[in-house]
Amino acid sequence: MDHFQEFSSYIPVDLFDPVNFLVAWAVVFFFIVVRYLLGVGLFYGIFWWKPSARLRKKALYSLTGKKKQIRQEISWSVVTSVIFAFGGVLTGLMWQAGWTQFYLGFDEYPLWYLPVSLILYSLAHEVYFYVTHVWMHKPSVYKHVHYVHHLSREPSPWASFSFHPIEGLIEALVLPLLVLVIPIHPVMFITYMTLMTLSAINNHLGYELLPKWFRNMGFISGENHSQHHRFSRHNFGLYYTFMDRIFGTLKG
Ligand SMILES: [Zn+2]
Ligand SMILES: [Zn+2]
């Protein structure tokens, strides 16, 4: 357990040294790309690569004839991974500088705060994502930036990180900003990033995996986000439907 309570377990080098910064950027990029390829690859293998006829019937749209689109989704996602890796190393640098609200000792906050910090991050991220996403749908921004994500009208899970670099940067900055204000243990921070990836895959899977009773509690999933890709006028949320409800942009 002590291992998780030591700074050097997470950041073993001085990131203020430019060479270390660049090496860390390359290493984090490698991990992000591998996580993307393995994570998305697993879901793609199960749901898109020769699914059984029974499973295919449950798909929200056609799974075939998308080779060119998938190549495009993977290319943009690799570019986004470079930017996400920059966001990751920037977060580490800020931590090293003493600017963040990371805490290392499990006894510094009550244990119940560990899951609560995840919820706080997801709520704040939802507001940030909704506001920036609606802004990116302004025609002048859309045609230069957000159009990349919407090249996939019927996305495959490979579209999870398929963003224009400017959108990638907007997304990459959310965690360094949140960690300035909301305390979190690095283990929960890593857990949050994993959940974020799984949620992105689920939203672009082309299937509805979450049961109706769960969605009725205000969670977004495949069906909700596929409507966004198809019509672009509603369902701007990330994890929850509350922002879409408040601003009247929810379509069930
Ligand atoms: Zn999407
Ligand atoms: Zn959009």
Coordinates of C-alpha atoms and ligand atoms in Angstrom, one line a residue:
M1 CA 0.0 0.0 0.0
D2 CA 2.9 2.3 0.8
H3 CA 3.9 2.2 -2.9
F4 CA 0.7 4.1 -3.8
Q5 CA 1.5 6.8 -1.2
E6 CA 4.8 7.8 -2.6
F7 CA 5.3 10.6 -5.2
S8 CA 8.2 8.7 -6.9
S9 CA 5.9 5.7 -7.6
Y10 CA 4.0 8.0 -10.0
I11 CA 6.7 10.4 -11.2
P12 CA 10.2 9.0 -10.8
V13 CA 12.0 11.8 -12.7
D14 CA 12.3 15.6 -12.6
L15 CA 9.9 16.8 -15.3
F16 CA 11.3 20.3 -15.2
D17 CA 14.3 18.9 -17.1
P18 CA 13.3 19.3 -20.8
V19 CA 14.8 15.9 -21.8
N20 CA 12.9 14.1 -19.1
F21 CA 9.7 16.0 -20.1
L22 CA 10.1 14.8 -23.7
V23 CA 10.9 11.2 -22.7
A24 CA 7.9 11.2 -20.3
W25 CA 5.7 12.6 -23.1
A26 CA 6.8 9.7 -25.4
V27 CA 6.3 7.1 -22.7
V28 CA 2.8 8.4 -21.8
F29 CA 1.9 8.5 -25.5
F30 CA 3.0 4.9 -25.9
F31 CA 0.8 3.8 -22.9
I32 CA -2.2 5.9 -24.2
V33 CA -2.0 4.4 -27.7
V34 CA -1.6 0.8 -26.3
R35 CA -4.6 1.4 -24.0
Y36 CA -6.6 2.7 -26.9
L37 CA -5.6 -0.2 -29.2
L38 CA -6.2 -2.9 -26.6
G39 CA -9.3 -1.3 -25.1
V40 CA -11.1 -0.5 -28.4
G41 CA -9.7 -3.6 -30.0
L42 CA -11.3 -5.8 -27.4
F43 CA -14.8 -4.2 -27.9
Y44 CA -14.4 -4.1 -31.6
G45 CA -13.4 -7.8 -31.6
I46 CA -16.6 -8.7 -29.7
F47 CA -19.1 -6.4 -31.2
W48 CA -17.9 -5.6 -34.7
W49 CA -15.6 -8.4 -35.9
K50 CA -17.9 -11.2 -37.1
P51 CA -20.6 -10.8 -34.3
S52 CA -23.1 -13.6 -34.1
A53 CA -26.4 -13.0 -36.1
R54 CA -28.2 -12.6 -32.7
L55 CA -25.8 -9.9 -31.5
R56 CA -25.7 -8.1 -34.8
K57 CA -29.5 -7.7 -34.7
K58 CA -29.0 -5.5 -31.5
A59 CA -26.7 -3.1 -33.3
L60 CA -28.0 0.5 -33.6
Y61 CA -26.8 0.8 -37.2
S62 CA -25.0 -1.1 -39.9
L63 CA -21.6 -2.4 -38.9
T64 CA -20.3 -3.0 -42.4
G65 CA -18.8 -0.9 -45.2
K66 CA -16.9 1.3 -42.8
K67 CA -13.3 0.4 -43.5
K68 CA -12.3 3.9 -44.8
Q69 CA -14.1 5.6 -41.9
I70 CA -12.3 3.3 -39.3
R71 CA -8.9 4.1 -40.9
Q72 CA -9.8 7.8 -40.5
E73 CA -11.0 7.3 -36.9
I74 CA -7.7 5.5 -35.9
S75 CA -5.5 8.1 -37.6
W76 CA -7.2 11.0 -35.7
S77 CA -7.2 9.1 -32.5
V78 CA -3.4 8.5 -32.7
V79 CA -2.9 12.3 -33.2
T80 CA -5.2 12.9 -30.2
S81 CA -3.1 10.5 -28.1
V82 CA -0.1 12.7 -28.7
I83 CA -2.1 15.6 -27.2
F84 CA -3.6 13.6 -24.4
A85 CA 0.0 12.5 -23.5
F86 CA 1.0 16.1 -23.3
G87 CA -1.9 16.8 -21.0
G88 CA -0.8 13.9 -18.8
V89 CA 2.8 15.1 -18.5
L90 CA 1.7 18.7 -17.9
T91 CA -0.4 17.4 -15.0
G92 CA 2.6 15.6 -13.6
L93 CA 4.7 18.8 -14.0
M94 CA 2.0 20.8 -12.2
W95 CA 2.0 18.2 -9.4
Q96 CA 5.8 18.4 -9.1
A97 CA 5.5 22.2 -8.9
G98 CA 3.1 21.9 -6.0
W99 CA 0.1 23.4 -7.7
T100 CA -2.3 20.5 -7.7
Q101 CA -4.8 19.1 -5.1
F102 CA -3.3 15.6 -5.4
Y103 CA -2.9 13.9 -2.0
L104 CA -0.8 10.8 -1.4
G105 CA -1.7 9.6 2.1
F106 CA -4.9 7.5 2.1
D107 CA -5.6 8.9 5.6
E108 CA -5.6 12.5 4.5
Y109 CA -9.2 12.4 3.6
P110 CA -11.9 10.0 4.7
L111 CA -12.0 6.7 2.8
W112 CA -15.5 7.5 1.5
Y113 CA -14.0 10.5 -0.3
L114 CA -12.2 8.1 -2.7
P115 CA -15.4 7.2 -4.7
V116 CA -16.8 10.7 -4.1
S117 CA -13.8 12.3 -5.8
L118 CA -14.6 10.3 -8.9
I119 CA -18.2 11.5 -8.8
L120 CA -17.1 15.2 -8.4
Y121 CA -14.7 14.9 -11.3
S122 CA -17.3 13.3 -13.5
L123 CA -19.9 16.1 -12.7
A124 CA -17.4 18.9 -13.2
H125 CA -16.2 17.3 -16.4
E126 CA -19.8 17.0 -17.6
V127 CA -20.3 20.7 -17.3
Y128 CA -17.0 21.5 -19.0
F129 CA -17.7 19.0 -21.8
Y130 CA -21.2 20.2 -22.4
V131 CA -20.3 23.9 -22.6
T132 CA -17.3 23.3 -24.9
H133 CA -19.2 20.8 -27.0
V134 CA -22.1 23.2 -27.6
W135 CA -19.6 25.9 -28.5
M136 CA -17.9 23.6 -31.0
H137 CA -21.3 23.2 -32.7
K138 CA -21.3 26.9 -33.6
P139 CA -21.0 26.7 -37.4
S140 CA -17.8 28.8 -37.5
V141 CA -16.1 26.4 -35.0
Y142 CA -17.7 23.3 -36.3
K143 CA -16.4 23.6 -39.8
H144 CA -12.8 24.0 -38.7
V145 CA -12.7 21.8 -35.6
H146 CA -15.6 19.6 -34.5
Y147 CA -16.3 18.3 -38.0
V148 CA -13.6 15.7 -37.5
H149 CA -15.5 13.9 -34.8
H150 CA -18.6 14.0 -36.9
L151 CA -17.0 12.5 -40.0
S152 CA -18.3 9.4 -38.4
R153 CA -22.1 9.7 -38.8
E154 CA -22.4 6.1 -37.6
P155 CA -19.2 5.8 -35.4
S156 CA -17.3 2.7 -34.6
P157 CA -15.6 2.3 -31.2
W158 CA -12.4 3.5 -32.9
A159 CA -14.0 7.0 -33.0
S160 CA -13.6 7.3 -29.2
F161 CA -10.6 9.6 -29.5
S162 CA -11.2 10.8 -33.1
F163 CA -10.8 14.6 -32.7
H164 CA -9.3 17.5 -34.5
P165 CA -6.1 18.5 -32.5
I166 CA -7.8 21.7 -31.2
E167 CA -10.7 19.6 -29.8
G168 CA -8.1 17.1 -28.5
L169 CA -6.3 20.0 -26.7
I170 CA -9.6 21.3 -25.2
E171 CA -10.3 17.7 -23.9
A172 CA -6.7 17.2 -22.7
L173 CA -6.9 20.4 -20.6
V174 CA -9.9 19.4 -18.5
L175 CA -8.0 17.1 -16.1
P176 CA -5.1 19.5 -15.4
L177 CA -7.7 22.2 -14.7
L178 CA -9.8 20.1 -12.4
V179 CA -6.8 18.9 -10.4
L180 CA -6.0 22.5 -9.5
V181 CA -9.2 22.7 -7.5
I182 CA -10.7 19.2 -6.6
P183 CA -8.6 17.0 -4.3
I184 CA -8.0 13.5 -5.6
H185 CA -5.7 10.6 -4.8
P186 CA -3.6 9.6 -7.9
V187 CA -5.0 6.0 -7.8
M188 CA -8.5 7.5 -8.2
F189 CA -7.2 9.8 -10.9
I190 CA -5.9 6.8 -12.9
T191 CA -9.2 5.0 -12.2
Y192 CA -11.1 8.1 -13.5
M193 CA -9.0 8.1 -16.8
T194 CA -9.8 4.4 -17.3
L195 CA -13.6 4.9 -16.7
M196 CA -13.4 7.9 -19.1
T197 CA -11.9 5.6 -21.8
L198 CA -14.5 2.9 -21.2
S199 CA -17.3 5.5 -21.3
A200 CA -16.0 6.9 -24.6
I201 CA -15.9 3.4 -26.1
N202 CA -19.4 2.6 -24.9
N203 CA -20.8 5.9 -26.4
H204 CA -19.4 5.0 -29.8
L205 CA -20.0 1.2 -29.8
G206 CA -23.0 1.2 -32.0
Y207 CA -24.9 -0.9 -29.4
E208 CA -26.9 -0.1 -26.3
L209 CA -25.2 -1.9 -23.5
L210 CA -26.7 -0.2 -20.4
P211 CA -30.1 -1.4 -19.2
K212 CA -33.0 1.0 -19.4
W213 CA -33.5 1.4 -15.7
F214 CA -29.8 2.6 -15.4
R215 CA -30.2 5.1 -18.3
N216 CA -33.4 6.3 -16.7
M217 CA -31.2 7.4 -13.7
G218 CA -29.7 10.0 -16.0
F219 CA -26.7 8.2 -17.6
I220 CA -25.7 8.5 -21.3
S221 CA -24.8 5.6 -23.4
G222 CA -24.7 4.3 -27.0
E223 CA -28.2 5.1 -28.1
N224 CA -28.0 8.7 -26.8
H225 CA -24.7 9.5 -28.3
S226 CA -25.4 7.8 -31.6
Q227 CA -28.4 10.2 -31.9
H228 CA -25.9 13.0 -31.5
H229 CA -23.7 11.8 -34.3
R230 CA -26.7 11.3 -36.6
F231 CA -28.6 14.6 -36.0
S232 CA -26.0 16.9 -34.3
R233 CA -28.7 19.1 -32.7
H234 CA -29.2 17.4 -29.3
N235 CA -27.6 15.1 -26.8
F236 CA -24.4 17.1 -26.2
G237 CA -23.6 15.3 -22.9
L238 CA -20.7 13.1 -21.9
Y239 CA -21.7 10.8 -19.0
Y240 CA -25.0 12.3 -17.7
T241 CA -28.1 13.8 -19.2
F242 CA -28.6 16.6 -16.6
M243 CA -27.0 19.4 -18.7
D244 CA -29.0 18.4 -21.8
R245 CA -32.1 18.4 -19.6
I246 CA -31.4 21.8 -18.1
F247 CA -30.7 23.4 -21.5
G248 CA -33.5 21.5 -23.3
T249 CA -31.2 19.6 -25.7
L250 CA -32.1 16.1 -24.6
K251 CA -33.7 13.8 -27.1
G252 CA -34.6 10.3 -25.9
Ligands
ZN1 ZN -18.9 11.1 -30.4
ZN2 ZN -20.8 17.0 -31.5

